[in-house]
mmCIF file of C-alpha atoms in Angstrom:
data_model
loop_
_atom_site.group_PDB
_atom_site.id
_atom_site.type_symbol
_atom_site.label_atom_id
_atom_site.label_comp_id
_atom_site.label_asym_id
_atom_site.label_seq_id
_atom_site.Cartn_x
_atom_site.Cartn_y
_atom_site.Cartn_z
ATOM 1 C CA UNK A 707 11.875 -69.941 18.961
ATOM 2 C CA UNK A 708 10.223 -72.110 21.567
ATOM 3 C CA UNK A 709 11.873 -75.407 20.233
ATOM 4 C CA UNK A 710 14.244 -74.409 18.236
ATOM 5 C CA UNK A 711 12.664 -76.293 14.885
ATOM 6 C CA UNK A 712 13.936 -74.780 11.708
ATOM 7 C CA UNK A 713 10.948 -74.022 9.122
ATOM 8 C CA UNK A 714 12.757 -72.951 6.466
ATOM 9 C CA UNK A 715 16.632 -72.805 5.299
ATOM 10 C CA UNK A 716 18.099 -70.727 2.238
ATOM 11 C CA UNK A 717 21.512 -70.852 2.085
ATOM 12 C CA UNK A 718 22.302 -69.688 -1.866
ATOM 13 C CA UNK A 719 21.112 -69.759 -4.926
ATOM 14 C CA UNK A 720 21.881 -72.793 -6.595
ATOM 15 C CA UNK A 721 23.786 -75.101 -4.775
ATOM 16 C CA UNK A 722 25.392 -76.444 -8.253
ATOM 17 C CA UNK A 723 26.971 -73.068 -9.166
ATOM 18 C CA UNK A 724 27.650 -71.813 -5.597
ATOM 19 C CA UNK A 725 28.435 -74.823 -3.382
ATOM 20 C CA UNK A 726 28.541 -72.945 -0.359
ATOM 21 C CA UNK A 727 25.972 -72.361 2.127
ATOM 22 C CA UNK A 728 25.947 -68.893 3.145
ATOM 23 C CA UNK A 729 23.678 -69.319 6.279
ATOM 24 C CA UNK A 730 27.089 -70.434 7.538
ATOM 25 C CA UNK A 731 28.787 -67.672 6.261
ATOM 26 C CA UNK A 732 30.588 -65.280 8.648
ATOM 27 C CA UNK A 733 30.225 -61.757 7.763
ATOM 28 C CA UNK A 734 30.401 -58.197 9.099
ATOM 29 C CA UNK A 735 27.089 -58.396 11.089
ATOM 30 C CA UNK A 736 26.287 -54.242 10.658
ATOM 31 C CA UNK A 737 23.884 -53.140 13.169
ATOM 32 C CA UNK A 738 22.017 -56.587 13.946
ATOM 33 C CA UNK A 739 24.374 -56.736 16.801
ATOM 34 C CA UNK A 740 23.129 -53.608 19.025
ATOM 35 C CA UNK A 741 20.177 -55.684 20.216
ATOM 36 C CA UNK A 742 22.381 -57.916 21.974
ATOM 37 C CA UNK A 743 24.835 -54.960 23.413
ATOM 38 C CA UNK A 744 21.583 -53.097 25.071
ATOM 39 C CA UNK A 745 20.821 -56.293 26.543
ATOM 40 C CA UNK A 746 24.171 -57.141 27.962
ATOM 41 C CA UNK A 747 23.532 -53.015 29.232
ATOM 42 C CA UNK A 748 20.446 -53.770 30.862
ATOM 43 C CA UNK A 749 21.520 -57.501 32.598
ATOM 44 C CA UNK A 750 24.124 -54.433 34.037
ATOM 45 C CA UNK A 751 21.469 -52.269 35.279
ATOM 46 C CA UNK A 752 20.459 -49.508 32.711
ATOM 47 C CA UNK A 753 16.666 -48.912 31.802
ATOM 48 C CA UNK A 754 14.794 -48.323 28.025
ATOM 49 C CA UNK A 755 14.773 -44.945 29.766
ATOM 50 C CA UNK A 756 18.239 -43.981 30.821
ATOM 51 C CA UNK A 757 19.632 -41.531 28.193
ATOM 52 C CA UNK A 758 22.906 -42.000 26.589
ATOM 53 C CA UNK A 759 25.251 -39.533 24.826
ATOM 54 C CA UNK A 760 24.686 -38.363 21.304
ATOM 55 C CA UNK A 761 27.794 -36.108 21.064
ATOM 56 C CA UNK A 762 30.692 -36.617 18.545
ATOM 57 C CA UNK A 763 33.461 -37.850 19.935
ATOM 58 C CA UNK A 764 37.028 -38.713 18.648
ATOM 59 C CA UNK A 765 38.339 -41.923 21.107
ATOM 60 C CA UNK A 766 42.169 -41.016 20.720
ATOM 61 C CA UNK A 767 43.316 -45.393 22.283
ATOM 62 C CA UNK A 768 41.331 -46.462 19.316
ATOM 63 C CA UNK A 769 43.360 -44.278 16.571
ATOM 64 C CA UNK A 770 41.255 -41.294 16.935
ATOM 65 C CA UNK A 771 38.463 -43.389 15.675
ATOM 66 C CA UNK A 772 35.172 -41.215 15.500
ATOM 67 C CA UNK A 773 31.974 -42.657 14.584
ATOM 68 C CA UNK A 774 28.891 -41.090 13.545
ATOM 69 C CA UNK A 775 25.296 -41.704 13.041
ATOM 70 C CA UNK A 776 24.136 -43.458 10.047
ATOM 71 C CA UNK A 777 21.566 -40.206 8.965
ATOM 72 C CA UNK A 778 24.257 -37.722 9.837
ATOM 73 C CA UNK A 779 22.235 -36.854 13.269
ATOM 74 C CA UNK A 780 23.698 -33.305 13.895
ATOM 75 C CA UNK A 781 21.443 -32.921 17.074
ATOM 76 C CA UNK A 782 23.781 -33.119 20.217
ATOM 77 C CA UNK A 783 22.625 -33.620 23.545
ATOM 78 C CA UNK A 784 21.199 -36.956 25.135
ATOM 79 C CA UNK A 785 18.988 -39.486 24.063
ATOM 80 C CA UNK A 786 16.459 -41.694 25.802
ATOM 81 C CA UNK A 787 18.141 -45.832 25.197
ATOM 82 C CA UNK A 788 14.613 -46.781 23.641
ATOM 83 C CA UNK A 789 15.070 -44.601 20.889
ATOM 84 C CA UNK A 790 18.897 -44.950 20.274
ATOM 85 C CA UNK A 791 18.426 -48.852 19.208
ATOM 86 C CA UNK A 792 14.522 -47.754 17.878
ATOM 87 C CA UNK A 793 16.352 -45.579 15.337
ATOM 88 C CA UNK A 794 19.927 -47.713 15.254
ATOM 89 C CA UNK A 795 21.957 -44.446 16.046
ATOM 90 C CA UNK A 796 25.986 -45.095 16.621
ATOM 91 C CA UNK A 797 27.225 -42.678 19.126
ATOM 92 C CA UNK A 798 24.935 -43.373 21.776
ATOM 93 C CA UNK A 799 25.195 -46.707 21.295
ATOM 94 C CA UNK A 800 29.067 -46.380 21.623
ATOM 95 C CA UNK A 801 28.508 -44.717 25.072
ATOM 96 C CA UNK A 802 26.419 -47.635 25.920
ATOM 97 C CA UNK A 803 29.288 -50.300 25.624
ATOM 98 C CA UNK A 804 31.886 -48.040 27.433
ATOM 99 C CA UNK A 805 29.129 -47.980 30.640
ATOM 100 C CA UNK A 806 28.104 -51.821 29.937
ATOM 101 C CA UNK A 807 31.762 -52.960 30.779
ATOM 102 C CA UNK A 808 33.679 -55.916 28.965
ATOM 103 C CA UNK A 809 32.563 -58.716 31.410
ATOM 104 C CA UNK A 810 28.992 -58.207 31.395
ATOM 105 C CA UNK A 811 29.213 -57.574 27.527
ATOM 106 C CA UNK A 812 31.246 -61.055 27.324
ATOM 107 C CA UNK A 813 29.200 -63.165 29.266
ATOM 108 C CA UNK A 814 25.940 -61.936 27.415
ATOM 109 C CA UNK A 815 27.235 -62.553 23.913
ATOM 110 C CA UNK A 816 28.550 -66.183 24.685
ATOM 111 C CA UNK A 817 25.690 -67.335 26.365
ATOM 112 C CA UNK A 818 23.688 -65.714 23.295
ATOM 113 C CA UNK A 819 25.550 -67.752 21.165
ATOM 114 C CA UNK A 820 27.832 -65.688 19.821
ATOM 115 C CA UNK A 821 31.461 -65.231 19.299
ATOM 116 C CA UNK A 822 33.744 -62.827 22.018
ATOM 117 C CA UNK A 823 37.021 -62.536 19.877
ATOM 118 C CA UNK A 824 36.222 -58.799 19.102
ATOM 119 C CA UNK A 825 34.231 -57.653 22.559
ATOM 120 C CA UNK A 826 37.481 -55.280 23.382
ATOM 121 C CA UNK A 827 36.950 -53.464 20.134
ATOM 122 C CA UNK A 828 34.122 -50.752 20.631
ATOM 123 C CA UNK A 829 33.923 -51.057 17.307
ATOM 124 C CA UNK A 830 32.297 -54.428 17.460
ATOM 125 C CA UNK A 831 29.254 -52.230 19.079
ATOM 126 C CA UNK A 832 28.399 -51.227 15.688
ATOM 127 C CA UNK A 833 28.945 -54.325 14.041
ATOM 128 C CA UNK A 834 32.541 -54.774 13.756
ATOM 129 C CA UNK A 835 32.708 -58.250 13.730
ATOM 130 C CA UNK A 836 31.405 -61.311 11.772
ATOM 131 C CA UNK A 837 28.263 -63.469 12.332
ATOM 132 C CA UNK A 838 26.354 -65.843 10.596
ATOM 133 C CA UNK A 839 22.728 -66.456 10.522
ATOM 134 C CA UNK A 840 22.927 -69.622 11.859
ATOM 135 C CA UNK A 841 24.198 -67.836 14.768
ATOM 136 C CA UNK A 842 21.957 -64.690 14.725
ATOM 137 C CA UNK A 843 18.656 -66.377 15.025
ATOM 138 C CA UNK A 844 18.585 -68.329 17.498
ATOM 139 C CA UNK A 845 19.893 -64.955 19.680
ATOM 140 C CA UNK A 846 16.605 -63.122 18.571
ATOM 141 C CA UNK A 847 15.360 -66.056 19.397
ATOM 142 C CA UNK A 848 15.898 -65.704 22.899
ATOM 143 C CA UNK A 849 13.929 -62.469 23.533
ATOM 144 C CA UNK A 850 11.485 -63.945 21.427
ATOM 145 C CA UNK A 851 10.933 -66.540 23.869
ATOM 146 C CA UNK A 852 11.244 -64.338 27.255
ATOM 147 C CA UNK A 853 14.793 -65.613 27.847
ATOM 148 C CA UNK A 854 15.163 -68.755 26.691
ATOM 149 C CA UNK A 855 17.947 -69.642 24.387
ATOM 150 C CA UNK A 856 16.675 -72.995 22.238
ATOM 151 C CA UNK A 857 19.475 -75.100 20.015
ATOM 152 C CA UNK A 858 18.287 -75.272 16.517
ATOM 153 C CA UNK A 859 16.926 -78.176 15.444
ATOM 154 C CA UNK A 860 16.913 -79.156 11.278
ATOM 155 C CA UNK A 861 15.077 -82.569 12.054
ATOM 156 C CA UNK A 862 12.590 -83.721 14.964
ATOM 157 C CA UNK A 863 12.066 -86.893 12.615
ATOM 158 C CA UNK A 864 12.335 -89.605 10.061
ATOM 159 C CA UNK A 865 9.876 -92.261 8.606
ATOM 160 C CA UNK A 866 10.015 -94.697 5.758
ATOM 161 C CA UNK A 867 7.578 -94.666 2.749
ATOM 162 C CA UNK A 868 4.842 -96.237 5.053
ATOM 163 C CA UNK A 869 5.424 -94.038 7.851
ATOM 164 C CA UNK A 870 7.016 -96.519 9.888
ATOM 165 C CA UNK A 871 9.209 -94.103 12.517
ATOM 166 C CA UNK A 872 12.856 -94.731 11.710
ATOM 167 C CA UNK A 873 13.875 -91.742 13.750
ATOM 168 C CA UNK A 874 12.969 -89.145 16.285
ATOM 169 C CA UNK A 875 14.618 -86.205 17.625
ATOM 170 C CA UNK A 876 15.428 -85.794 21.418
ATOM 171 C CA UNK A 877 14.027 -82.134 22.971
ATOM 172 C CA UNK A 878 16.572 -79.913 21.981
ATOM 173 C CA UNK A 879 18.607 -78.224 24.912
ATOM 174 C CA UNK A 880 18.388 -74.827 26.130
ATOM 175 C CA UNK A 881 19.392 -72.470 28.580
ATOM 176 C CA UNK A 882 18.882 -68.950 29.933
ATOM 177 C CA UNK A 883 21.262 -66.671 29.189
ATOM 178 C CA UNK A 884 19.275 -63.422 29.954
ATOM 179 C CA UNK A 885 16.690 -62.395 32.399
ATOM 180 C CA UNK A 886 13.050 -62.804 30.937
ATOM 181 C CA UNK A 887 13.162 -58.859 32.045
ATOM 182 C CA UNK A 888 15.817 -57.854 29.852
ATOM 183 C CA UNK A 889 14.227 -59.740 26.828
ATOM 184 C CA UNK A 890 10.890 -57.588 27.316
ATOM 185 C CA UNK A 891 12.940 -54.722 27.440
ATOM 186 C CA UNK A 892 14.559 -54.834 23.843
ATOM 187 C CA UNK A 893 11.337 -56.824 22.877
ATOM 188 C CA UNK A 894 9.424 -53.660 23.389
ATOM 189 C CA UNK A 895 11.913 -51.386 22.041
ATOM 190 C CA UNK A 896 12.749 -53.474 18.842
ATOM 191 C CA UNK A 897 8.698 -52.871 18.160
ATOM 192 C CA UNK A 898 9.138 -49.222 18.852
ATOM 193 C CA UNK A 899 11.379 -49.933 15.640
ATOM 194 C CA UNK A 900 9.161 -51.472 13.491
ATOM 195 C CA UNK A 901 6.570 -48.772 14.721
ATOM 196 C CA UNK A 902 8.642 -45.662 14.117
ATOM 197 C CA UNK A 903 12.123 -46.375 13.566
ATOM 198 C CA UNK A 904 14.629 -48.481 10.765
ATOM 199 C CA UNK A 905 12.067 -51.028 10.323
ATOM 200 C CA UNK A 906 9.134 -49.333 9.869
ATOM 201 C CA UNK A 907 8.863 -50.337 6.065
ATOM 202 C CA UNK A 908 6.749 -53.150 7.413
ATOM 203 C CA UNK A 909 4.024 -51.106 8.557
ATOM 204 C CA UNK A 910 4.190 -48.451 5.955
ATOM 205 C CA UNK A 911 5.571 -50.573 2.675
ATOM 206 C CA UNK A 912 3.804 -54.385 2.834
ATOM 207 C CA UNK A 913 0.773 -52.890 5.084
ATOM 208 C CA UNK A 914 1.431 -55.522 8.220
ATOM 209 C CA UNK A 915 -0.456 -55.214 11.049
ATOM 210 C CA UNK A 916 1.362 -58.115 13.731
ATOM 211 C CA UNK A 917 3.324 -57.159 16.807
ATOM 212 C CA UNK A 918 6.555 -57.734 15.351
ATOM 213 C CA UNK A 919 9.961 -56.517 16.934
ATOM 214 C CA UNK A 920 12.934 -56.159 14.051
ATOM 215 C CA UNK A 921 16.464 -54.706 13.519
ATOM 216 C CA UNK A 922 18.094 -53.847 10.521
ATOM 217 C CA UNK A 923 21.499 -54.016 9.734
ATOM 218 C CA UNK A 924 24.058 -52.276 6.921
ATOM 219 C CA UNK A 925 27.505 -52.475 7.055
ATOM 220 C CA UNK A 926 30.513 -50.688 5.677
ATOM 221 C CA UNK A 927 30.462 -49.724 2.169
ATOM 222 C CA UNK A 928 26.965 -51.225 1.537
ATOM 223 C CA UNK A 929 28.442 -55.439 1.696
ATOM 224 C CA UNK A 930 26.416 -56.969 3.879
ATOM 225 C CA UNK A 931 22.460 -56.043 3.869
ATOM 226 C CA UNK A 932 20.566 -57.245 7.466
ATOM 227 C CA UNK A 933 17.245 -57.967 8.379
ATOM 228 C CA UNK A 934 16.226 -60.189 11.485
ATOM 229 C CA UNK A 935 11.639 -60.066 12.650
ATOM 230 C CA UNK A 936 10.441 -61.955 15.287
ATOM 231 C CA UNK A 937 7.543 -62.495 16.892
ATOM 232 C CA UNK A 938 6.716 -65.129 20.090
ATOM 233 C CA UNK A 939 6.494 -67.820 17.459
ATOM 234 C CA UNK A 940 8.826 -67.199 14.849
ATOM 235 C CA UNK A 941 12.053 -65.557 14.080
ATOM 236 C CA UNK A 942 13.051 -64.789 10.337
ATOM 237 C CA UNK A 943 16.548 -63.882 9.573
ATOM 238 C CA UNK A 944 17.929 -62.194 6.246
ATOM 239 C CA UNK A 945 20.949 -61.585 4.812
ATOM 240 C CA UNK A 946 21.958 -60.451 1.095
ATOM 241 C CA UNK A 947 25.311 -59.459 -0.001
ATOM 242 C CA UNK A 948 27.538 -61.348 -2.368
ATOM 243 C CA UNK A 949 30.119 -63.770 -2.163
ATOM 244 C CA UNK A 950 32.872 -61.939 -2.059
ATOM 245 C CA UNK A 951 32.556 -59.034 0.438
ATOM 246 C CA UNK A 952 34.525 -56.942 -2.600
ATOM 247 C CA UNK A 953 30.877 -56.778 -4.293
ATOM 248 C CA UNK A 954 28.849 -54.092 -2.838
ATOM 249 C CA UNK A 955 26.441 -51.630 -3.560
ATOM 250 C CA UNK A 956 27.705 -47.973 -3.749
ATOM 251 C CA UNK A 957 24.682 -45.907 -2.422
ATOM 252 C CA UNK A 958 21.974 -46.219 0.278
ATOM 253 C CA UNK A 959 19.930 -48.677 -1.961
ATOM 254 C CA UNK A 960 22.456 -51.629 -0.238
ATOM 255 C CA UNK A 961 21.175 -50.968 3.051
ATOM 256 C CA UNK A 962 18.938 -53.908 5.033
ATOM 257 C CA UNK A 963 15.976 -51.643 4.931
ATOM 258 C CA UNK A 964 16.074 -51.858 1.204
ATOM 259 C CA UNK A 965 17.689 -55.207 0.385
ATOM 260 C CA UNK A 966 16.846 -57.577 3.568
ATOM 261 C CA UNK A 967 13.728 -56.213 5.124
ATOM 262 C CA UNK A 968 12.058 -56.606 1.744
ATOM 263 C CA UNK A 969 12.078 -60.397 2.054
ATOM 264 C CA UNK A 970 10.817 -60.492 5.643
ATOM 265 C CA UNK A 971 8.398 -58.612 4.347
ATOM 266 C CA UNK A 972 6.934 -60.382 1.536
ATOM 267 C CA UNK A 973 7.116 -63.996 3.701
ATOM 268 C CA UNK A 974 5.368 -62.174 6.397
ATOM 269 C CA UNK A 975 2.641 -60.587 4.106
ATOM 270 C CA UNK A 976 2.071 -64.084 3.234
ATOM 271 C CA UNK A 977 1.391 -65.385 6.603
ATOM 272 C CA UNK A 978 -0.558 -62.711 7.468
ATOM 273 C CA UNK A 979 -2.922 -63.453 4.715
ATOM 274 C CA UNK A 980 -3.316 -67.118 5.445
ATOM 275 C CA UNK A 981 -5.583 -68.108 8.062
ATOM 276 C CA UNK A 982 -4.057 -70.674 9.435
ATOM 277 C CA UNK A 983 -0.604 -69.348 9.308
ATOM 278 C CA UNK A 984 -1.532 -66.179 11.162
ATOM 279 C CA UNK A 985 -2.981 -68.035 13.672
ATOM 280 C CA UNK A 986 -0.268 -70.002 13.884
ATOM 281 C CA UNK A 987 2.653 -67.555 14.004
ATOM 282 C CA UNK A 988 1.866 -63.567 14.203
ATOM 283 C CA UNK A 989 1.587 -64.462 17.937
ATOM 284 C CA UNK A 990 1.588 -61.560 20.542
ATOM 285 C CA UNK A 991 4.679 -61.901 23.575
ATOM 286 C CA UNK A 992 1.942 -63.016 26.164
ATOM 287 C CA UNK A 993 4.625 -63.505 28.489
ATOM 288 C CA UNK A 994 5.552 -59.597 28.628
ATOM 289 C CA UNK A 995 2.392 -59.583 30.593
ATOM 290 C CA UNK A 996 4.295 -60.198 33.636
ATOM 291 C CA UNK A 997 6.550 -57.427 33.003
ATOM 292 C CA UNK A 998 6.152 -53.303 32.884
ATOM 293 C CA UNK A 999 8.593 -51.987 30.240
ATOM 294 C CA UNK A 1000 8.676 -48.063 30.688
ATOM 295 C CA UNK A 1001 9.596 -46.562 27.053
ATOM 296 C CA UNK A 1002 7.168 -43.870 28.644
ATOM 297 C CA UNK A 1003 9.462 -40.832 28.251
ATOM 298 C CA UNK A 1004 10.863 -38.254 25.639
ATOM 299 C CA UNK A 1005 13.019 -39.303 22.786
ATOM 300 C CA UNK A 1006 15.464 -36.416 23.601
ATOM 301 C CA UNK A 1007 16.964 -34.472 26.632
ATOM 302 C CA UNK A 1008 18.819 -31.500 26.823
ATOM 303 C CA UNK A 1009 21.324 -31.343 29.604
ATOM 304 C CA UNK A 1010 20.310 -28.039 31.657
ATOM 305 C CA UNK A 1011 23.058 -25.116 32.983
ATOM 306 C CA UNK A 1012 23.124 -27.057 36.312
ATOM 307 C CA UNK A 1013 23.583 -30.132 34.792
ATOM 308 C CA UNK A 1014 26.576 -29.205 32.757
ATOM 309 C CA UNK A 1015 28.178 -27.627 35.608
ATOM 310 C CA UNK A 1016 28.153 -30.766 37.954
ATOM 311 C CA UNK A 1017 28.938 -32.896 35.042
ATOM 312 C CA UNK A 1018 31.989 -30.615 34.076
ATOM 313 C CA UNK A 1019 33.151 -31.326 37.832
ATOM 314 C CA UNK A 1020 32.187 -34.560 38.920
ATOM 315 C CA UNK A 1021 32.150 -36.530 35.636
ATOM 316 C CA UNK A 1022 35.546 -38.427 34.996
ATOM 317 C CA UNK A 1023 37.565 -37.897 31.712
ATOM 318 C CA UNK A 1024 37.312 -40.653 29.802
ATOM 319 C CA UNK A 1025 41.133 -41.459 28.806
ATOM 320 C CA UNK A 1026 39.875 -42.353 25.294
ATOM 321 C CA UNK A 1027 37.824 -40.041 23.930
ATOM 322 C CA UNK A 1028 37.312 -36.477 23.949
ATOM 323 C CA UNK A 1029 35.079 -34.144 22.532
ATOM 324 C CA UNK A 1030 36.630 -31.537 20.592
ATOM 325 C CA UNK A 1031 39.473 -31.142 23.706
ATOM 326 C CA UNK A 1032 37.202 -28.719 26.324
ATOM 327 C CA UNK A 1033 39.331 -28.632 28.885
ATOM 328 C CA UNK A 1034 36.933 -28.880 31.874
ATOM 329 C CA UNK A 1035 36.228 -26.423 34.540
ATOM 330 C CA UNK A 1036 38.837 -26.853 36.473
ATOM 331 C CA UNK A 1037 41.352 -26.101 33.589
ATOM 332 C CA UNK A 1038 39.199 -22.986 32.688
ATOM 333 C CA UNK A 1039 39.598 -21.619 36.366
ATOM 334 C CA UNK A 1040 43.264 -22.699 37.366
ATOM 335 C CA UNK A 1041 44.837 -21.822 34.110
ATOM 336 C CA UNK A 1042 48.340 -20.766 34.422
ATOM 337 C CA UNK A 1043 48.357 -16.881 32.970
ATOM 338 C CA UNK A 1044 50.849 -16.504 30.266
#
């Protein structure tokens, strides 16, 4: 992540039956993509902190679309932002992009890299919209590196059979497309995933014991398996899903916890056990030194009597969603008799 040098490249399986190279590929990106929506929310203003709706909603101006949480998360209420991305959960996350706001969400995916054709869509919050890897990393890349977005480079040079230099690479360019701020923010709670949340395999399954930060990603119908690890020196991406989209698992055992995350595991098991390589690459985020991330609060939060009441009166209607059609207080007090 610091210079952009690419240390390793798998793009199929063989190259003479599938001449395609699927780091290239576009496809549905699942729930790799929330990392960069809570950072386009926090360049706006909101805090690891700040809790975020977890009711069920129906948003009637997007066809009385009504997404859900992955686990089925019956539990209402509001949760902290930390633990929405920690544990990948959709609703919250939904109410997230309607407070980040279109411009702010724009401007953080293009200077992440990443394609703005379906930012209108709050859809594209959950993954609704197509990404390759050779896109992806170098976006994790940037909170890997405090900020800084660095232009992959495949070659830094080229000698002859006697080592004469025949070619070398120029610094590869980069810019700053978040705060360094904002990438210790959803540094910290992408480890709060690995930790406790979607990613926690790594811990638990392959016994790791480096500060890694990780996201997982599934997307509909179990085509498109996710898993992206980074630490201050290295960012590994995965993806596994076939060819054709049509070809998909048809139970949870197509997720990226259980196809992707399996891969980043084993790689990073290796490092870990070499020496050199751990010295070389399970690298803590020194730079988050500079900054205090506060993740320091409960997971959940019930909205008291008083609350309710203020928000019933003060909080706008959103004109595209609505939860099971309360009519608020003001409805409930002035309602003609019949």
């Amino acid at each position: 992540p610091s210079n952009g040098a690419v240390r390793a490249w798998v793009g199929g399986n063989d190259h003479r039956y599938l001449p395609y190279d699927l780091v290239d590929a576009h496809r549905s990106v699942a729930s790799t993509i929330k990392p960069i929506v809570y950072a386009a929310a926090i360049e706006r203003g909101l805090e690891p902190c700040d809790y975020l709706d977890n009711s069920k909603k129906t948003y009637g101006a997007y066809d009385d679309w009504a997404p859900d949480n992955f686990d089925r998360d019956t539990i209402e209420g509001e949760v902290a932002m930390w633990y929405a991305l920690a544990r990948s959960l959709n609703r919250p996350t939904v109410d997230l992009y309607f407070r980040t706001g279109l411009d702010t969400l724009r401007r953080t995916m293009k200077g992440l890299g990443l394609s703005t054709k379906d930012v209108d869509k709050p859809a594209m919050a959950l993954g609704a919209t197509e990404v390759s890897l050779r896109e992806l990393v170098p976006a994790y890349g940037t909170f890997a590196t405090g900020g800084q977005r660095m232009t992959p480079q495949l070659i830094t040079r080229i000698t002859d059979a006697q080592g004469t230099l025949l070619y070398k690479a120029k610094q590869p360019r980069s810019t700053r497309p978040i705060q360094e701020s904002t990438a210790a923010d959803v540094t910290a709670m992408l480890q709060r995933a690995v930790s406790e949340g979607t990613g926690v395999a790594l811990r638990s399954r392959y016994g790791l014991t480096g500060p890694y930060a990780a996201k997982t990603g599934t997307s509909q119908d179990y085509s498109d398996a996710w898993f992206v690890a980074y630490t201050s020196k290295l960012v590994i991406g995965t993806w596994v899903g076939a060819f054709d989209p049509e070809v998909h698992f048809v139970s949870a055992n197509g997720t990226g916890g259980q196809l992707a995350l399996p891969i980043v595991g084993r790689v990073l098991k290796g490092i870990e056990t070499d020496a050199a390589l751990r010295k070389k690459y399970v690298v803590d985020f020194g730079w988050m030194t500079n900054h205090d991330v506060d993740l320091d609060c409960d997971p959940r939060h019930e909205r008291g009597a008083l609350e309710r009441f203020i928000e019933d009166i003060f909080k706008p209607a959103q004109p595209d969603s609505s939860r099971n059609k309360r009519p608020n207080i003001f409805d409930r007090i002035f309602k003609k008799k019949p």
